[in-house]
mmCIF file of C-alpha atoms in Angstrom:
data_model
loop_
_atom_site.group_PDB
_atom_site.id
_atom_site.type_symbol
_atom_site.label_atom_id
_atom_site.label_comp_id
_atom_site.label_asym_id
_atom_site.label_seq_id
_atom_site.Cartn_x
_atom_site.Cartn_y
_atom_site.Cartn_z
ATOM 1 C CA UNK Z 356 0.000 0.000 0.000
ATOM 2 C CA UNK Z 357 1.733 3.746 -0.827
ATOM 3 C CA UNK Z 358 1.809 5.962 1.837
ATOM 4 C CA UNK Z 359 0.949 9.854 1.604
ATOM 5 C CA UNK Z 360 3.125 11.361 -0.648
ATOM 6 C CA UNK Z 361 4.301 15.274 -0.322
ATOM 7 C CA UNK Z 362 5.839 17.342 -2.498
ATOM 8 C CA UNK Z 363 8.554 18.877 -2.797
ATOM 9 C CA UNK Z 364 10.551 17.524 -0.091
ATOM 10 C CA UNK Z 365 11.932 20.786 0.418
ATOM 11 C CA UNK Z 366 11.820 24.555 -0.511
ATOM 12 C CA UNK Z 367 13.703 27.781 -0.041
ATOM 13 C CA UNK Z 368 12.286 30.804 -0.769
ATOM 14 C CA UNK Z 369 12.404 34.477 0.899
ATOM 15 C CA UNK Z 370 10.119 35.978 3.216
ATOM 16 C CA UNK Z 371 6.941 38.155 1.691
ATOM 17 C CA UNK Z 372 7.167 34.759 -1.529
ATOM 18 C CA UNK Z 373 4.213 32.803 -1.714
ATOM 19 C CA UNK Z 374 4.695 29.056 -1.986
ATOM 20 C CA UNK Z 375 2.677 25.612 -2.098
ATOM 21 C CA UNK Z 376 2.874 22.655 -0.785
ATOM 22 C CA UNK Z 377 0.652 19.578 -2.335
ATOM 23 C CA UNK Z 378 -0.241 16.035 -0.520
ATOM 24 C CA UNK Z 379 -1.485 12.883 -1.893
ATOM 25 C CA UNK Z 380 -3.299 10.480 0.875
ATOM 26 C CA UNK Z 381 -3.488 7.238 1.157
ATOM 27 C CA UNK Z 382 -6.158 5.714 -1.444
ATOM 28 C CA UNK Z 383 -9.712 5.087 0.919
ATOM 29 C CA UNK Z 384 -8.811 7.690 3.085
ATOM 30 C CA UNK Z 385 -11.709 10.377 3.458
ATOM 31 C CA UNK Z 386 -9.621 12.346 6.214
ATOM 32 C CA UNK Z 387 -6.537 14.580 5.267
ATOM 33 C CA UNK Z 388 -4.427 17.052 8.085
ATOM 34 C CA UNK Z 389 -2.020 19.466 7.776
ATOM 35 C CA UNK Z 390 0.609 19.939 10.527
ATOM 36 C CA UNK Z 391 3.484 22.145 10.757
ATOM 37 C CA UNK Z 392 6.454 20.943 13.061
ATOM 38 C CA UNK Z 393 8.711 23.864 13.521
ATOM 39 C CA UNK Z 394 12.071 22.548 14.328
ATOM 40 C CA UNK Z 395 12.566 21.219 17.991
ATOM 41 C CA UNK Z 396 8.516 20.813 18.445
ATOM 42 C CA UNK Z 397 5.958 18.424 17.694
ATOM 43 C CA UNK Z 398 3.772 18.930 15.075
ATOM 44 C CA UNK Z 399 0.810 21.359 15.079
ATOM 45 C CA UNK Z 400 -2.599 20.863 13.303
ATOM 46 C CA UNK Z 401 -3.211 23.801 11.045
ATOM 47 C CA UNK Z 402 -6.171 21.921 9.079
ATOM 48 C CA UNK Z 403 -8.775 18.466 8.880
ATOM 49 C CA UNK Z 404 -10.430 18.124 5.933
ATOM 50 C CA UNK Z 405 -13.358 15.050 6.182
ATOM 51 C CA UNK Z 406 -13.629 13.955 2.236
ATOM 52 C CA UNK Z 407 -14.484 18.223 0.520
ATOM 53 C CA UNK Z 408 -14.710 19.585 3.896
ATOM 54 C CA UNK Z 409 -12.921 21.566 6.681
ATOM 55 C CA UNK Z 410 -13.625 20.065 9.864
ATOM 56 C CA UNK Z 411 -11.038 21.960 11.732
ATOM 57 C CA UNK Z 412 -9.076 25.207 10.970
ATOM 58 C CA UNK Z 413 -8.909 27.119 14.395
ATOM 59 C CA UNK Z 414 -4.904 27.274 14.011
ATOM 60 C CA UNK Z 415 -5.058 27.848 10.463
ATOM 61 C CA UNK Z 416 -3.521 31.572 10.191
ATOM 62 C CA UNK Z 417 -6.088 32.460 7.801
ATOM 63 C CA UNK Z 418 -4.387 35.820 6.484
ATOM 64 C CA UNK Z 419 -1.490 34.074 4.894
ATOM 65 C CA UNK Z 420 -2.296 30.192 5.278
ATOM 66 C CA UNK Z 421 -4.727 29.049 2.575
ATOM 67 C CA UNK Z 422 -6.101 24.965 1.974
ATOM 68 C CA UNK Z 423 -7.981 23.231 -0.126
ATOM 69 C CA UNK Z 424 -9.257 19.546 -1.249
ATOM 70 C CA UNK Z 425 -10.510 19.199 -4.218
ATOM 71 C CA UNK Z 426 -12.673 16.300 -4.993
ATOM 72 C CA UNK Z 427 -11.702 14.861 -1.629
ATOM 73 C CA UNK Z 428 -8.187 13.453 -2.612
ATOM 74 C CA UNK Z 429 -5.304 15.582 -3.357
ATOM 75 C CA UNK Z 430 -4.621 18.226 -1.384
ATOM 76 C CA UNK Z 431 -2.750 22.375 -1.474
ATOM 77 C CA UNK Z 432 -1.881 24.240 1.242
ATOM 78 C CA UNK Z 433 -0.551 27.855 0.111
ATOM 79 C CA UNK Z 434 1.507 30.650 2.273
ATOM 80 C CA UNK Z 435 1.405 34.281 0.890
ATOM 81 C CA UNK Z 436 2.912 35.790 1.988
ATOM 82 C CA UNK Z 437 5.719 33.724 3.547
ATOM 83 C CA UNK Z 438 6.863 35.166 6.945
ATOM 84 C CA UNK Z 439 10.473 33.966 8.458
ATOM 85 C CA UNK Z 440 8.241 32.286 11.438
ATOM 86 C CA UNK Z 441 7.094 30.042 8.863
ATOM 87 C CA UNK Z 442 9.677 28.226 8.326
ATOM 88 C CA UNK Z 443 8.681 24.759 9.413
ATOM 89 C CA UNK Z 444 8.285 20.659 7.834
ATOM 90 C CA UNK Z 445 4.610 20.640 6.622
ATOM 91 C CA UNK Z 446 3.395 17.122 7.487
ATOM 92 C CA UNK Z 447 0.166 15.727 5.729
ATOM 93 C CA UNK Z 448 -1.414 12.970 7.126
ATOM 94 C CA UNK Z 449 -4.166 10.791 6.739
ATOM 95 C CA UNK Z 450 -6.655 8.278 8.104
ATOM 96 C CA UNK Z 451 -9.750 6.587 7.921
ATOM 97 C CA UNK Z 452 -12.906 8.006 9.047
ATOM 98 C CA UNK Z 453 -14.704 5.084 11.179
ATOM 99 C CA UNK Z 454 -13.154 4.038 14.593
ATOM 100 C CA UNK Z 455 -11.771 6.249 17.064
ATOM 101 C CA UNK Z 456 -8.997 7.098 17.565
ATOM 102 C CA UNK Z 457 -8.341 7.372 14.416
ATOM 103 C CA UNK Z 458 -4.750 6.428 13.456
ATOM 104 C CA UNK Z 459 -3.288 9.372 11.277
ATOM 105 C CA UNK Z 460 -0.642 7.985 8.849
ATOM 106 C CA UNK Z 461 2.218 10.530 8.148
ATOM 107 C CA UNK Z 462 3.857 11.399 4.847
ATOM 108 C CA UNK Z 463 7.644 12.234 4.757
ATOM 109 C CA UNK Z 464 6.765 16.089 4.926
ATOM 110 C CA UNK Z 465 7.748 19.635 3.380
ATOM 111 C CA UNK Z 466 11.081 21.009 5.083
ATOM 112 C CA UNK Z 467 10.264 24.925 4.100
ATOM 113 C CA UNK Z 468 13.086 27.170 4.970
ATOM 114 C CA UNK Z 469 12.366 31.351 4.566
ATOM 115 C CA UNK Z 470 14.990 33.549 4.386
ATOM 116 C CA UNK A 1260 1.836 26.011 30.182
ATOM 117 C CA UNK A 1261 1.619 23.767 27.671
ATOM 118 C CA UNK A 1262 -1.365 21.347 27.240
ATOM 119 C CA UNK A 1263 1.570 18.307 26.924
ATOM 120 C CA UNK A 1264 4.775 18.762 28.648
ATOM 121 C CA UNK A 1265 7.956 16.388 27.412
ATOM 122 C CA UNK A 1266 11.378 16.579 28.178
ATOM 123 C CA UNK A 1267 13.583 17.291 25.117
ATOM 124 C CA UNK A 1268 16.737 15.125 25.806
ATOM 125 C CA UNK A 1269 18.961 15.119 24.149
ATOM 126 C CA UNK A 1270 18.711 11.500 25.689
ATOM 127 C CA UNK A 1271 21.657 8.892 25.296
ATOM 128 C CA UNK A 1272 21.896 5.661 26.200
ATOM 129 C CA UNK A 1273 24.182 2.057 25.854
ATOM 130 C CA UNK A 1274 22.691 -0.751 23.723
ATOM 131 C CA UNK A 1275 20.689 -2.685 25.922
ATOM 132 C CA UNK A 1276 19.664 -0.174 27.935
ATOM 133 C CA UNK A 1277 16.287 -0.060 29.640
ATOM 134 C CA UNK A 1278 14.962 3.549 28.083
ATOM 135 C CA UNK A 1279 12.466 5.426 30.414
ATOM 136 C CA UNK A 1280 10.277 8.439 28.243
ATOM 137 C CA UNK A 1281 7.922 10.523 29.494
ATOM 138 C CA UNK A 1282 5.089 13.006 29.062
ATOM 139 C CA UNK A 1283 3.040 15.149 31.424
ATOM 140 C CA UNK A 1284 -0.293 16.513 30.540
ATOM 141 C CA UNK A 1285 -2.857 19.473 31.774
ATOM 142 C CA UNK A 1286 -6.046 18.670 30.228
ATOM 143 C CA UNK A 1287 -7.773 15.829 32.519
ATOM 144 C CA UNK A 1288 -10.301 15.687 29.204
ATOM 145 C CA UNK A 1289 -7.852 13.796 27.630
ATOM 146 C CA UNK A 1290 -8.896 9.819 27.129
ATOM 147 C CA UNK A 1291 -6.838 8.695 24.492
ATOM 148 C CA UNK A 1292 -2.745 8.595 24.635
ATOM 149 C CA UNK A 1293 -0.197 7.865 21.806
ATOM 150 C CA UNK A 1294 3.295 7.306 21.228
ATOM 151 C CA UNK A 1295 4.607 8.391 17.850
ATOM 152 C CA UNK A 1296 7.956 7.736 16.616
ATOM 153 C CA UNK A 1297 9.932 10.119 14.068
ATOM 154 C CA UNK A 1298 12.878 8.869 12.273
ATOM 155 C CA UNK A 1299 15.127 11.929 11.073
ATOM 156 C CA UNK A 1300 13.375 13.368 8.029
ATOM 157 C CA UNK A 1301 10.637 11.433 8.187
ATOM 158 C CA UNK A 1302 6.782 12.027 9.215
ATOM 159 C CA UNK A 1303 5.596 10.062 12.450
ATOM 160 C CA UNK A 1304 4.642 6.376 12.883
ATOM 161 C CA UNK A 1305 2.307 5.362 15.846
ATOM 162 C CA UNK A 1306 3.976 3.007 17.730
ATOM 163 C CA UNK A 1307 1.245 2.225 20.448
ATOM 164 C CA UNK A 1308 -2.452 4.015 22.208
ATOM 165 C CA UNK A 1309 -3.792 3.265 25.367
ATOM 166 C CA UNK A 1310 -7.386 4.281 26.949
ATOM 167 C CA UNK A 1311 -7.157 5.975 29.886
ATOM 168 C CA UNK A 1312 -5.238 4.778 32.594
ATOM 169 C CA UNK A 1313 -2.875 1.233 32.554
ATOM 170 C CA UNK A 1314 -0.065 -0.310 30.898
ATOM 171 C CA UNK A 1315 0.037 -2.163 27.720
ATOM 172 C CA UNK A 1316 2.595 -3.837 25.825
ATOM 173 C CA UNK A 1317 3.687 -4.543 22.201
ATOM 174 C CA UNK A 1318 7.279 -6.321 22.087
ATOM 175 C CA UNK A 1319 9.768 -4.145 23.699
ATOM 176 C CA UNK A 1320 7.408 -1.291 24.005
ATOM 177 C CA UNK A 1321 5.582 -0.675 27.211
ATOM 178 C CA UNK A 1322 3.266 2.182 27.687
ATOM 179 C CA UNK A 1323 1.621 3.534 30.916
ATOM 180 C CA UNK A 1324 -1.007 6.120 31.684
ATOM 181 C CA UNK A 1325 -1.317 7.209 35.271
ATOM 182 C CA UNK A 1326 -4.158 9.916 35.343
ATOM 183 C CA UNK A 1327 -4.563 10.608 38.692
ATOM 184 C CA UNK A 1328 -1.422 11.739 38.241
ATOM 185 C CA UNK A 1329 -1.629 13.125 34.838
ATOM 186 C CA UNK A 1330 1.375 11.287 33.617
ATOM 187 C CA UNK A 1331 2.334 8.975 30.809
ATOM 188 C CA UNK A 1332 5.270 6.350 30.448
ATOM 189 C CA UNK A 1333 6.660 5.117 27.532
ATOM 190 C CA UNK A 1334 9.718 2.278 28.308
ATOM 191 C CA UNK A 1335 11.653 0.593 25.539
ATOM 192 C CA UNK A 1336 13.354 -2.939 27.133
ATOM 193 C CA UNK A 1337 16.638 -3.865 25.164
ATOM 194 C CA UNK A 1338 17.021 -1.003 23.508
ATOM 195 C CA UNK A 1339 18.736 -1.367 20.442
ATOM 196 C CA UNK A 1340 20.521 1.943 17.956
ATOM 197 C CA UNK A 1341 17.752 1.202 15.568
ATOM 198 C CA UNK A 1342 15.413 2.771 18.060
ATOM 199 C CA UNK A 1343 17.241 6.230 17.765
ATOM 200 C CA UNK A 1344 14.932 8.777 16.967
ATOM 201 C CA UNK A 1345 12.395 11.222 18.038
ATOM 202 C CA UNK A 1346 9.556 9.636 20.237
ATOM 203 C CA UNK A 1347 6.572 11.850 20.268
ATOM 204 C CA UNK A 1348 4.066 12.059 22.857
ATOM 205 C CA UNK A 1349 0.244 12.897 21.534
ATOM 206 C CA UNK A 1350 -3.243 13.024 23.378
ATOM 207 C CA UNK A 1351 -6.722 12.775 22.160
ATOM 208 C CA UNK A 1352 -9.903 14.279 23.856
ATOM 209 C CA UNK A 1353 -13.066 11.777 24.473
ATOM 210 C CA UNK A 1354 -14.650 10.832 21.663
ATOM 211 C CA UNK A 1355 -17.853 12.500 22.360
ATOM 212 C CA UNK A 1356 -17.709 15.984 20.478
ATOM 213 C CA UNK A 1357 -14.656 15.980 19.049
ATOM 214 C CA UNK A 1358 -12.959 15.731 16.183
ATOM 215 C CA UNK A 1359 -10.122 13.288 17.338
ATOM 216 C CA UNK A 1360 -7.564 16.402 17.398
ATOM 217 C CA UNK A 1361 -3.910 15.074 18.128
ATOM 218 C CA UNK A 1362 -2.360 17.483 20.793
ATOM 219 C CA UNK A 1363 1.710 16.340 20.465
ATOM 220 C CA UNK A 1364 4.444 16.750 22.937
ATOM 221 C CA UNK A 1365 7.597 18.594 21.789
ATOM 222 C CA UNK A 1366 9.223 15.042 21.651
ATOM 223 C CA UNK A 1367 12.673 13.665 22.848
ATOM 224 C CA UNK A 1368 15.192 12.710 20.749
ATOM 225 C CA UNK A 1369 16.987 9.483 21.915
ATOM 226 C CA UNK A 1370 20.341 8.063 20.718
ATOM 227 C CA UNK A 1371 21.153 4.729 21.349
ATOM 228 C CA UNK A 1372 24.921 3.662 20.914
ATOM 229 C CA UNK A 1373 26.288 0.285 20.288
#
């Protein structure tokens, strides 16, 4: 079975540069998350999507950080502008959508470095 | 203060070492606890949950909860230098409500040398 998939592995840009990250789940999997793990912490949820749908965004910062899922597979997320703070790995992850917990398989992430 | 406390580390230790990792928590809401593991540029793997409190066990992986005291326990027997990597803490509210929301420890980075 293929994991999630993320590209590009990584990306240097400078600050006030927009840039995109894209994720491919795991086939069957209605449920898609974006983290960001800045470097020394564990990962943060910035976004769950349930198949079209955002089921949580509350520490999505919505005046740079943009999502989306279309069709309920393949996944964006956007930063525009890029701030120096953002510089983070992007994580997507995936999972089922019956049984709780559910278990949240992690792609190899988006190392995003902003000078 | 955080919602999930963990010690950083750096944490070293001889092959064949018992390894002792640990999390504290804030949020007595929290039902559901998991142990992830992150090899260096990689994502996460879930090693192990537990429900509330106890212990359970999966090879050389033992995990505890101790809510009373708001406390989790992850112990690796015969540790071996495959295991070095990040070991993430994570907690999940009840189910009722919620959206299964992973809450992660900053994680502690263990090196095991041969």
């Amino acid at each position: 079975e293929a994991g999630v998939a993320q590209s590009p592995r990584y990306k240097i840009i400078e600050k006030r540069q927009s840039v995109a990250f894209w994720c491919n789940p795991i086939s069957g999997h209605a449920t898609l998350y974006w983290y960001q793990q800045i470097l020394g912490q564990g990962p943060k949820l910035l976004i769950q999507f349930q198949n079209n749908g955002v089921v949580d965004d509350s520490q999505l910062p919505k005046d740079r950080f943009s999502a989306e899922r279309l069709k309920g597979v393949d996944s964006t997320l956007k930063i525009q502008p890029a701030k120096l703070e953002d510089s983070a790995v992007y994580l997507c992850a995936s999972s089922l959508v019956t049984g709780y917990p559910r278990e949240q398989y992690f792609g190899p992430g988006t190392r995003l470095t902003v000078t | 203060q955080k919602e999930v406390e963990q010690d950083p580390g750096p944490l070293s230790v001889p092959e064949g070492a018992i390894v002792s990792l640990n999390c504290t928590y804030s949020n007595s809401a929290f039902q559901y606890f998991m142990w992830y593991r992150q090899y260096s540029r990689k994502g996460p793997e879930l090693l192990m949950y537990t429900y509330s409190s106890g212990n359970k066990e999966d090879g050389r992986f033992t995990a505890q909860v101790d809510k009373s005291s708001k406390y989790i326990s992850l112990f690796i027997r015969d540790s071996q230098p495959s295991d070095s990597a990040t070991y993430l803490c994570a907690m999940i509210l009840s189910r009722s409500g919620n959206t299964g929301k992973l809450i992660f420890g900053q994680g502690t980075t263990l090196q095991v040398k041969p």
